[in-house]
PDB file of C-alpha atoms in Angstrom:
ATOM      1  CA  MET A 884      23.422  -6.013 -10.620  1.00 63.00           C
ATOM      2  CA  LEU A 885      20.013  -7.864 -10.334  1.00 85.00           C
ATOM      3  CA  ALA A 886      17.603  -6.696 -13.060  1.00 93.00           C
ATOM      4  CA  GLN A 887      15.168  -4.136 -11.822  1.00 97.00           C
ATOM      5  CA  PRO A 888      11.777  -4.235 -13.429  1.00 98.00           C
ATOM      6  CA  SER A 889       9.794  -1.125 -14.418  1.00 98.00           C
ATOM      7  CA  ILE A 890       7.614   0.198 -11.477  1.00 98.00           C
ATOM      8  CA  SER A 891       4.315   2.068 -11.084  1.00 98.00           C
ATOM      9  CA  ILE A 892       4.127   3.613  -7.729  1.00 99.00           C
ATOM     10  CA  VAL A 893       0.689   4.441  -6.542  1.00 99.00           C
ATOM     11  CA  ILE A 894       0.114   6.530  -3.429  1.00 98.00           C
ATOM     12  CA  PRO A 895      -3.310   7.580  -2.021  1.00 98.00           C
ATOM     13  CA  MET A 896      -3.567  11.081  -0.508  1.00 98.00           C
ATOM     14  CA  TYR A 897      -5.963  12.706   1.806  1.00 97.00           C
ATOM     15  CA  ASN A 898      -5.005  16.135   3.418  1.00 97.00           C
ATOM     16  CA  GLU A 899      -1.267  15.402   3.054  1.00 97.00           C
ATOM     17  CA  SER A 900      -0.048  18.881   2.812  1.00 96.00           C
ATOM     18  CA  ALA A 901       2.124  18.477   6.037  1.00 95.00           C
ATOM     19  CA  ARG A 902       3.676  15.411   4.651  1.00 96.00           C
ATOM     20  CA  VAL A 903       4.476  16.515   1.110  1.00 98.00           C
ATOM     21  CA  ASP A 904       8.287  17.154   1.918  1.00 97.00           C
ATOM     22  CA  LEU A 905       8.669  13.461   3.210  1.00 97.00           C
ATOM     23  CA  MET A 906       6.727  12.093   0.402  1.00 98.00           C
ATOM     24  CA  LEU A 907       8.721  13.858  -2.408  1.00 98.00           C
ATOM     25  CA  GLN A 908      11.959  13.322  -0.698  1.00 98.00           C
ATOM     26  CA  GLY A 909      11.328   9.491  -0.481  1.00 98.00           C
ATOM     27  CA  LEU A 910      10.119   9.438  -4.127  1.00 98.00           C
ATOM     28  CA  ARG A 911      13.243  11.402  -5.332  1.00 98.00           C
ATOM     29  CA  GLU A 912      15.435   8.893  -3.533  1.00 98.00           C
ATOM     30  CA  PHE A 913      13.834   5.999  -5.286  1.00 98.00           C
ATOM     31  CA  VAL A 914      13.930   7.591  -8.781  1.00 98.00           C
ATOM     32  CA  ASP A 915      17.610   8.347  -8.235  1.00 98.00           C
ATOM     33  CA  GLN A 916      18.597   4.669  -7.215  1.00 97.00           C
ATOM     34  CA  TRP A 917      16.023   2.410  -9.234  1.00 98.00           C
ATOM     35  CA  GLN A 918      17.628   1.386 -12.482  1.00 96.00           C
ATOM     36  CA  ASN A 919      14.435   1.107 -14.793  1.00 97.00           C
ATOM     37  CA  ASP A 920      11.509   3.135 -15.826  1.00 98.00           C
ATOM     38  CA  THR A 921       9.380   4.386 -13.111  1.00 98.00           C
ATOM     39  CA  GLU A 922       6.113   6.213 -12.997  1.00 98.00           C
ATOM     40  CA  ILE A 923       4.558   7.851  -9.998  1.00 98.00           C
ATOM     41  CA  ILE A 924       0.681   8.100  -9.549  1.00 99.00           C
ATOM     42  CA  LEU A 925      -0.517  10.363  -6.848  1.00 98.00           C
ATOM     43  CA  VAL A 926      -4.303  10.133  -6.186  1.00 98.00           C
ATOM     44  CA  ASP A 927      -5.997  12.926  -4.253  1.00 98.00           C
ATOM     45  CA  ASP A 928      -8.969  11.416  -2.553  1.00 98.00           C
ATOM     46  CA  GLY A 929     -10.937  14.681  -2.089  1.00 97.00           C
ATOM     47  CA  SER A 930      -8.482  16.489   0.050  1.00 98.00           C
ATOM     48  CA  ASP A 931      -9.959  19.732   1.603  1.00 96.00           C
ATOM     49  CA  ASP A 932      -6.553  21.297   2.302  1.00 97.00           C
ATOM     50  CA  ASP A 933      -3.857  22.545  -0.096  1.00 97.00           C
ATOM     51  CA  THR A 934      -2.107  19.137  -0.789  1.00 98.00           C
ATOM     52  CA  ILE A 935      -2.123  19.497  -4.488  1.00 98.00           C
ATOM     53  CA  THR A 936      -0.954  23.141  -4.463  1.00 98.00           C
ATOM     54  CA  THR A 937       1.791  22.327  -2.098  1.00 98.00           C
ATOM     55  CA  ILE A 938       3.021  19.385  -4.290  1.00 98.00           C
ATOM     56  CA  LYS A 939       2.844  21.423  -7.520  1.00 98.00           C
ATOM     57  CA  SER A 940       5.010  24.324  -5.824  1.00 98.00           C
ATOM     58  CA  HIS A 941       7.597  21.956  -4.428  1.00 98.00           C
ATOM     59  CA  SER A 942      10.923  22.061  -6.148  1.00 98.00           C
ATOM     60  CA  THR A 943      11.196  18.207  -6.110  1.00 98.00           C
ATOM     61  CA  TYR A 944       7.927  17.910  -7.955  1.00 98.00           C
ATOM     62  CA  LYS A 945       9.098  20.317 -10.680  1.00 97.00           C
ATOM     63  CA  GLN A 946      12.163  18.055 -11.113  1.00 97.00           C
ATOM     64  CA  LEU A 947      10.024  14.848 -11.505  1.00 97.00           C
ATOM     65  CA  ALA A 948       7.104  16.490 -13.229  1.00 97.00           C
ATOM     66  CA  GLU A 949       7.481  14.230 -16.103  1.00 97.00           C
ATOM     67  CA  THR A 950       7.371  11.140 -13.850  1.00 98.00           C
ATOM     68  CA  ILE A 951       4.502  12.048 -11.531  1.00 98.00           C
ATOM     69  CA  SER A 952       0.721  12.038 -12.472  1.00 98.00           C
ATOM     70  CA  ILE A 953      -1.726  13.541 -10.108  1.00 98.00           C
ATOM     71  CA  LEU A 954      -5.209  12.312 -10.163  1.00 98.00           C
ATOM     72  CA  SER A 955      -8.160  13.729  -8.167  1.00 98.00           C
ATOM     73  CA  GLN A 956     -11.516  12.289  -7.204  1.00 98.00           C
ATOM     74  CA  SER A 957     -14.313  12.755  -4.552  1.00 97.00           C
ATOM     75  CA  ASN A 958     -13.552  11.189  -1.253  1.00 97.00           C
ATOM     76  CA  THR A 959     -14.103   7.334  -1.317  1.00 96.00           C
ATOM     77  CA  GLY A 960     -11.594   6.002   1.020  1.00 94.00           C
ATOM     78  CA  LYS A 961      -8.095   4.616   0.692  1.00 95.00           C
ATOM     79  CA  GLY A 962      -9.158   1.656  -1.187  1.00 96.00           C
ATOM     80  CA  GLY A 963     -11.089   3.706  -3.686  1.00 97.00           C
ATOM     81  CA  ALA A 964      -8.092   6.030  -4.257  1.00 98.00           C
ATOM     82  CA  LEU A 965      -5.843   2.994  -4.898  1.00 98.00           C
ATOM     83  CA  LYS A 966      -8.287   1.395  -7.170  1.00 98.00           C
ATOM     84  CA  LEU A 967      -8.189   4.599  -9.426  1.00 98.00           C
ATOM     85  CA  GLY A 968      -4.299   4.875  -9.178  1.00 98.00           C
ATOM     86  CA  VAL A 969      -3.845   1.140 -10.283  1.00 98.00           C
ATOM     87  CA  SER A 970      -6.271   1.490 -13.233  1.00 98.00           C
ATOM     88  CA  ARG A 971      -3.606   3.967 -14.607  1.00 98.00           C
ATOM     89  CA  ALA A 972      -0.675   1.828 -13.935  1.00 98.00           C
ATOM     90  CA  SER A 973       1.319   1.031 -16.981  1.00 98.00           C
ATOM     91  CA  LYS A 974       4.832  -0.617 -15.750  1.00 98.00           C
ATOM     92  CA  GLU A 975       5.679  -4.283 -15.112  1.00 98.00           C
ATOM     93  CA  TYR A 976       5.038  -4.096 -11.397  1.00 98.00           C
ATOM     94  CA  THR A 977       2.885  -1.815  -9.172  1.00 98.00           C
ATOM     95  CA  LEU A 978       3.917  -0.829  -5.763  1.00 98.00           C
ATOM     96  CA  THR A 979       1.334   0.614  -3.417  1.00 98.00           C
ATOM     97  CA  ILE A 980       2.814   2.935  -0.590  1.00 98.00           C
ATOM     98  CA  ASP A 981       1.582   5.321   1.850  1.00 97.00           C
ATOM     99  CA  ALA A 982       2.329   9.190   1.513  1.00 97.00           C
ATOM    100  CA  ASP A 983       3.923   9.444   4.916  1.00 96.00           C
ATOM    101  CA  MET A 984       6.773   7.241   3.743  1.00 97.00           C
ATOM    102  CA  ALA A 985       6.627   5.305   7.019  1.00 96.00           C
ATOM    103  CA  CYS A 986       8.075   2.630   4.722  1.00 97.00           C
ATOM    104  CA  SER A 987      10.347   3.815   1.875  1.00 98.00           C
ATOM    105  CA  PRO A 988       9.856   2.666  -1.593  1.00 98.00           C
ATOM    106  CA  LEU A 989      13.695   1.780  -1.642  1.00 98.00           C
ATOM    107  CA  VAL A 990      12.516  -1.293   0.353  1.00 98.00           C
ATOM    108  CA  LEU A 991      12.204  -2.930  -3.331  1.00 98.00           C
ATOM    109  CA  ILE A 992      15.927  -2.897  -3.621  1.00 97.00           C
ATOM    110  CA  HIS A 993      16.219  -4.914  -0.427  1.00 98.00           C
ATOM    111  CA  TRP A 994      13.364  -7.268  -1.458  1.00 98.00           C
ATOM    112  CA  LEU A 995      14.977  -7.865  -4.898  1.00 97.00           C
ATOM    113  CA  ALA A 996      18.171  -8.669  -3.209  1.00 96.00           C
ATOM    114  CA  LEU A 997      16.423 -11.270  -0.987  1.00 97.00           C
ATOM    115  CA  LYS A 998      14.591 -12.855  -3.806  1.00 95.00           C
ATOM    116  CA  SER A 999      16.959 -12.284  -6.924  1.00 95.00           C
ATOM    117  CA  ARG A1000      13.888 -11.672  -9.000  1.00 95.00           C
ATOM    118  CA  PHE A1001      10.192 -10.745  -8.711  1.00 97.00           C
ATOM    119  CA  TYR A1002       7.501 -13.244 -10.119  1.00 96.00           C
ATOM    120  CA  ALA A1003       4.461 -12.745 -12.270  1.00 94.00           C
ATOM    121  CA  LYS A1004       2.137 -14.604  -9.964  1.00 95.00           C
ATOM    122  CA  GLU A1005       3.585 -13.362  -6.600  1.00 98.00           C
ATOM    123  CA  VAL A1006       2.243 -10.606  -4.380  1.00 98.00           C
ATOM    124  CA  LEU A1007       4.946  -9.307  -1.956  1.00 98.00           C
ATOM    125  CA  ILE A1008       3.440  -7.537   1.288  1.00 98.00           C
ATOM    126  CA  GLY A1009       5.363  -5.657   3.784  1.00 98.00           C
ATOM    127  CA  SER A1010       5.015  -7.019   7.162  1.00 97.00           C
ATOM    128  CA  ARG A1011       5.710  -5.170  10.394  1.00 95.00           C
ATOM    129  CA  GLU A1012       5.478  -8.673  12.119  1.00 94.00           C
ATOM    130  CA  HIS A1013       8.282 -10.130  10.008  1.00 97.00           C
ATOM    131  CA  VAL A1014      11.246 -11.294  12.265  1.00 97.00           C
ATOM    132  CA  ASP A1015      13.676  -9.170  10.223  1.00 98.00           C
ATOM    133  CA  SER A1016      11.497  -6.076  10.213  1.00 98.00           C
ATOM    134  CA  ASP A1017      12.774  -2.950  11.974  1.00 97.00           C
ATOM    135  CA  VAL A1018       9.586  -1.301  13.363  1.00 95.00           C
ATOM    136  CA  LEU A1019       9.123   1.914  15.704  1.00 94.00           C
ATOM    137  CA  ASP A1020       5.305   2.252  16.219  1.00 86.00           C
ATOM    138  CA  SER A1021       3.234   3.257  19.254  1.00 75.00           C
ATOM    139  CA  PRO A1022       2.534   0.368  21.743  1.00 73.00           C
ATOM    140  CA  LYS A1023      -1.205   1.226  21.565  1.00 69.00           C
ATOM    141  CA  ARG A1024      -1.377   0.866  17.598  1.00 72.00           C
ATOM    142  CA  LYS A1025       0.667  -2.341  17.838  1.00 77.00           C
ATOM    143  CA  VAL A1026      -1.730  -4.070  20.314  1.00 72.00           C
ATOM    144  CA  VAL A1027      -4.771  -2.968  18.410  1.00 72.00           C
ATOM    145  CA  GLY A1028      -3.133  -4.084  15.171  1.00 75.00           C
ATOM    146  CA  ASN A1029      -2.471  -7.511  16.731  1.00 77.00           C
ATOM    147  CA  VAL A1030      -5.983  -8.057  17.767  1.00 77.00           C
ATOM    148  CA  PHE A1031      -7.240  -6.939  14.481  1.00 79.00           C
ATOM    149  CA  ASN A1032      -4.955  -9.430  12.787  1.00 84.00           C
ATOM    150  CA  LYS A1033      -6.195 -12.205  14.904  1.00 84.00           C
ATOM    151  CA  ILE A1034      -9.740 -11.300  13.853  1.00 82.00           C
ATOM    152  CA  ILE A1035      -8.745 -11.382  10.259  1.00 86.00           C
ATOM    153  CA  ARG A1036      -7.302 -14.820  10.691  1.00 86.00           C
ATOM    154  CA  LEU A1037     -10.312 -16.169  12.408  1.00 82.00           C
ATOM    155  CA  VAL A1038     -12.738 -14.751  10.060  1.00 84.00           C
ATOM    156  CA  THR A1039     -10.920 -15.245   6.623  1.00 87.00           C
ATOM    157  CA  GLY A1040      -8.700 -18.175   7.335  1.00 87.00           C
ATOM    158  CA  MET A1041      -5.650 -16.104   6.033  1.00 91.00           C
ATOM    159  CA  HIS A1042      -2.494 -16.643   8.095  1.00 92.00           C
ATOM    160  CA  TYR A1043      -0.652 -13.553   7.198  1.00 95.00           C
ATOM    161  CA  ARG A1044       0.756 -11.630  10.312  1.00 93.00           C
ATOM    162  CA  ASP A1045       0.256  -8.157   8.707  1.00 94.00           C
ATOM    163  CA  THR A1046      -2.410  -7.483   6.072  1.00 93.00           C
ATOM    164  CA  GLN A1047      -2.632  -3.833   6.751  1.00 89.00           C
ATOM    165  CA  CYS A1048       0.796  -2.464   5.891  1.00 94.00           C
ATOM    166  CA  GLY A1049       0.437  -0.072   3.022  1.00 94.00           C
ATOM    167  CA  CYS A1050       3.570  -1.344   1.305  1.00 98.00           C
ATOM    168  CA  LYS A1051       2.615  -3.949  -1.220  1.00 98.00           C
ATOM    169  CA  LEU A1052       4.042  -5.017  -4.713  1.00 98.00           C
ATOM    170  CA  TYR A1053       1.820  -6.592  -7.320  1.00 98.00           C
ATOM    171  CA  PRO A1054       2.658  -7.720 -10.868  1.00 98.00           C
ATOM    172  CA  THR A1055       0.702  -5.058 -12.588  1.00 98.00           C
ATOM    173  CA  PRO A1056      -1.703  -7.474 -14.470  1.00 98.00           C
ATOM    174  CA  VAL A1057      -2.484  -9.075 -11.150  1.00 98.00           C
ATOM    175  CA  ALA A1058      -3.138  -5.715  -9.552  1.00 98.00           C
ATOM    176  CA  LYS A1059      -5.579  -4.635 -12.251  1.00 98.00           C
ATOM    177  CA  ASP A1060      -7.435  -7.845 -12.012  1.00 97.00           C
ATOM    178  CA  ILE A1061      -8.047  -7.587  -8.358  1.00 97.00           C
ATOM    179  CA  PHE A1062      -8.434  -3.797  -8.022  1.00 98.00           C
ATOM    180  CA  VAL A1063     -11.019  -3.597 -10.669  1.00 97.00           C
ATOM    181  CA  ALA A1064     -13.196  -5.950  -8.758  1.00 95.00           C
ATOM    182  CA  LEU A1065     -12.622  -4.173  -5.419  1.00 95.00           C
ATOM    183  CA  ARG A1066     -15.649  -3.199  -3.410  1.00 92.00           C
ATOM    184  CA  THR A1067     -14.232  -2.287  -0.021  1.00 92.00           C
ATOM    185  CA  MET A1068     -13.078   1.286  -0.246  1.00 92.00           C
ATOM    186  CA  GLY A1069     -12.128   1.793   3.521  1.00 84.00           C
ATOM    187  CA  TRP A1070      -9.194   0.587   5.494  1.00 77.00           C
ATOM    188  CA  ALA A1071      -9.994  -2.995   5.378  1.00 86.00           C
ATOM    189  CA  HIS A1072      -9.638  -3.115   1.524  1.00 92.00           C
ATOM    190  CA  ASP A1073      -6.329  -4.895   2.055  1.00 94.00           C
ATOM    191  CA  VAL A1074      -8.298  -8.072   3.271  1.00 92.00           C
ATOM    192  CA  GLU A1075     -10.435  -8.173   0.244  1.00 93.00           C
ATOM    193  CA  LEU A1076      -7.421  -7.656  -2.100  1.00 96.00           C
ATOM    194  CA  LEU A1077      -5.568 -10.471  -0.548  1.00 96.00           C
ATOM    195  CA  LEU A1078      -8.365 -12.768  -0.553  1.00 93.00           C
ATOM    196  CA  ARG A1079      -8.846 -11.981  -4.150  1.00 94.00           C
ATOM    197  CA  ALA A1080      -5.186 -12.604  -4.975  1.00 96.00           C
ATOM    198  CA  ASN A1081      -5.585 -16.065  -3.372  1.00 94.00           C
ATOM    199  CA  ARG A1082      -8.626 -16.808  -5.553  1.00 92.00           C
ATOM    200  CA  LEU A1083      -6.223 -15.965  -8.630  1.00 94.00           C
ATOM    201  CA  GLY A1084      -3.733 -18.494  -7.432  1.00 96.00           C
ATOM    202  CA  CYS A1085      -0.955 -15.947  -6.493  1.00 97.00           C
ATOM    203  CA  ALA A1086       1.370 -16.696  -3.895  1.00 97.00           C
ATOM    204  CA  ILE A1087       1.494 -14.018  -1.232  1.00 98.00           C
ATOM    205  CA  VAL A1088       4.787 -13.460   0.586  1.00 98.00           C
ATOM    206  CA  GLU A1089       5.297 -11.421   3.642  1.00 98.00           C
ATOM    207  CA  MET A1090       8.578  -9.286   3.387  1.00 98.00           C
ATOM    208  CA  PRO A1091      10.678  -7.499   5.957  1.00 98.00           C
ATOM    209  CA  ILE A1092      10.574  -3.749   6.133  1.00 98.00           C
ATOM    210  CA  VAL A1093      11.887  -0.799   7.971  1.00 98.00           C
ATOM    211  CA  TRP A1094       8.831   1.148   9.280  1.00 96.00           C
ATOM    212  CA  ARG A1095       8.840   4.318  11.255  1.00 94.00           C
ATOM    213  CA  ALA A1096       5.377   5.616  12.393  1.00 90.00           C
ATOM    214  CA  VAL A1097       4.983   9.352  11.347  1.00 87.00           C
ATOM    215  CA  PRO A1098       2.849  11.605  13.467  1.00 78.00           C
ATOM    216  CA  GLY A1099      -0.583  12.494  11.993  1.00 66.00           C
ATOM    217  CA  SER A1100      -2.076   9.123  11.153  1.00 60.00           C
ATOM    218  CA  LYS A1101      -5.580   9.408  10.053  1.00 57.00           C
ATOM    219  CA  ILE A1102      -6.552   6.043  11.677  1.00 59.00           C
ATOM    220  CA  ASN A1103      -8.663   6.327  14.913  1.00 60.00           C
ATOM    221  CA  VAL A1104      -7.212   3.256  16.481  1.00 55.00           C
ATOM    222  CA  TRP A1105     -10.391   2.162  18.300  1.00 58.00           C
ATOM    223  CA  LYS A1106     -13.170   3.520  16.151  1.00 61.00           C
ATOM    224  CA  ASP A1107     -11.557   2.423  12.849  1.00 62.00           C
ATOM    225  CA  SER A1108     -10.697  -0.960  14.391  1.00 64.00           C
ATOM    226  CA  LEU A1109     -14.317  -1.543  15.116  1.00 69.00           C
ATOM    227  CA  LEU A1110     -15.280  -0.320  11.527  1.00 73.00           C
ATOM    228  CA  MET A1111     -12.623  -2.681  10.023  1.00 72.00           C
ATOM    229  CA  PHE A1112     -14.010  -5.597  12.021  1.00 75.00           C
ATOM    230  CA  TRP A1113     -17.462  -5.256  10.504  1.00 77.00           C
ATOM    231  CA  GLU A1114     -15.864  -4.774   7.132  1.00 80.00           C
ATOM    232  CA  VAL A1115     -13.963  -8.132   7.401  1.00 79.00           C
ATOM    233  CA  ILE A1116     -17.111  -9.742   8.181  1.00 80.00           C
ATOM    234  CA  ARG A1117     -18.850  -8.376   5.075  1.00 80.00           C
ATOM    235  CA  ILE A1118     -15.743  -9.044   2.937  1.00 83.00           C
ATOM    236  CA  ARG A1119     -15.824 -12.761   3.951  1.00 75.00           C
ATOM    237  CA  PHE A1120     -19.413 -12.893   2.856  1.00 74.00           C
ATOM    238  CA  LEU A1121     -18.771 -10.912  -0.375  1.00 74.00           C
ATOM    239  CA  ILE A1122     -15.869 -13.276  -1.481  1.00 71.00           C
ATOM    240  CA  ASN A1123     -17.832 -16.372  -0.710  1.00 65.00           C
ATOM    241  CA  THR A1124     -20.807 -15.311  -2.680  1.00 58.00           C
ATOM    242  CA  SER A1125     -19.409 -13.466  -5.579  1.00 57.00           C
ATOM    243  CA  ILE A1126     -16.207 -15.383  -6.684  1.00 47.00           C
TER     244      ILE A1126
END
C-alpha cells in the first residue's frame, strides 16, 4: 500500500443545514479508509440557519467528535472561511473541499495511486475539465464556467482549465504561506491562491475527479460571474504590485 500522509480537511460552511448528512457521510467514509491521522476543520462563515446545531446533534458527528473542530466567524466569504481554517491546520497536507461533497475527499486515494506520492512543492487541483474526470453538472453552469476560465487565462496568463473547483490539496506549509497573504475573500479567491503558489515556485497539477453537482448551490451564475470577473482584474493588479 502506498504511504498515505496525514491530512487536514478544511471545509467552509454557510447555511449548510440541508447538506449536513451528505457532508458527514463523506467525511465518515474518508476517515474509515484513509490510513493515517486526519483532522477535520469546519468553518462556519456566519450562517444564519441551524448548521452548527444540526451538525452537533448528528450521530456521525458524535462518532467523529475528536476528529472534527468547528470554528465560527462573521460572514467574510468562502476565501475568508478557508483562510481561518487553514491557519489551524496541523497535518502534513491540507485538503480544501466543499460541504456539499460534490467531490468526495476519497479522491485523494485515486490521486495518490496516480502519482505514487505527494510532493512538498506541488499543489494538486481538482479539474472538472480533465479528460479523465467524470462530471455531472448543469449545461448553464458549465458554459459560464468555461467563459470565466477564458477570462482568467487572458487576464492572469495561467493556463489551468479549472481554477474554481473547491477540491485542492496543498502541502500544509505552502497552504499557510499563501492563505495568510490572501486578500480576496469572495469566489475568485482561488485565482489569487494559484497565482501566489506560482510565485512560491510550486508546481500546480490538474487532477481528475468525480463531480456530481448538488442542488442548492449558493452561486448566482450570472451575477457572481460578473463579480468574479472584476475580482480577477483586481487580483492581477494586486499580485503585480504586492509580491
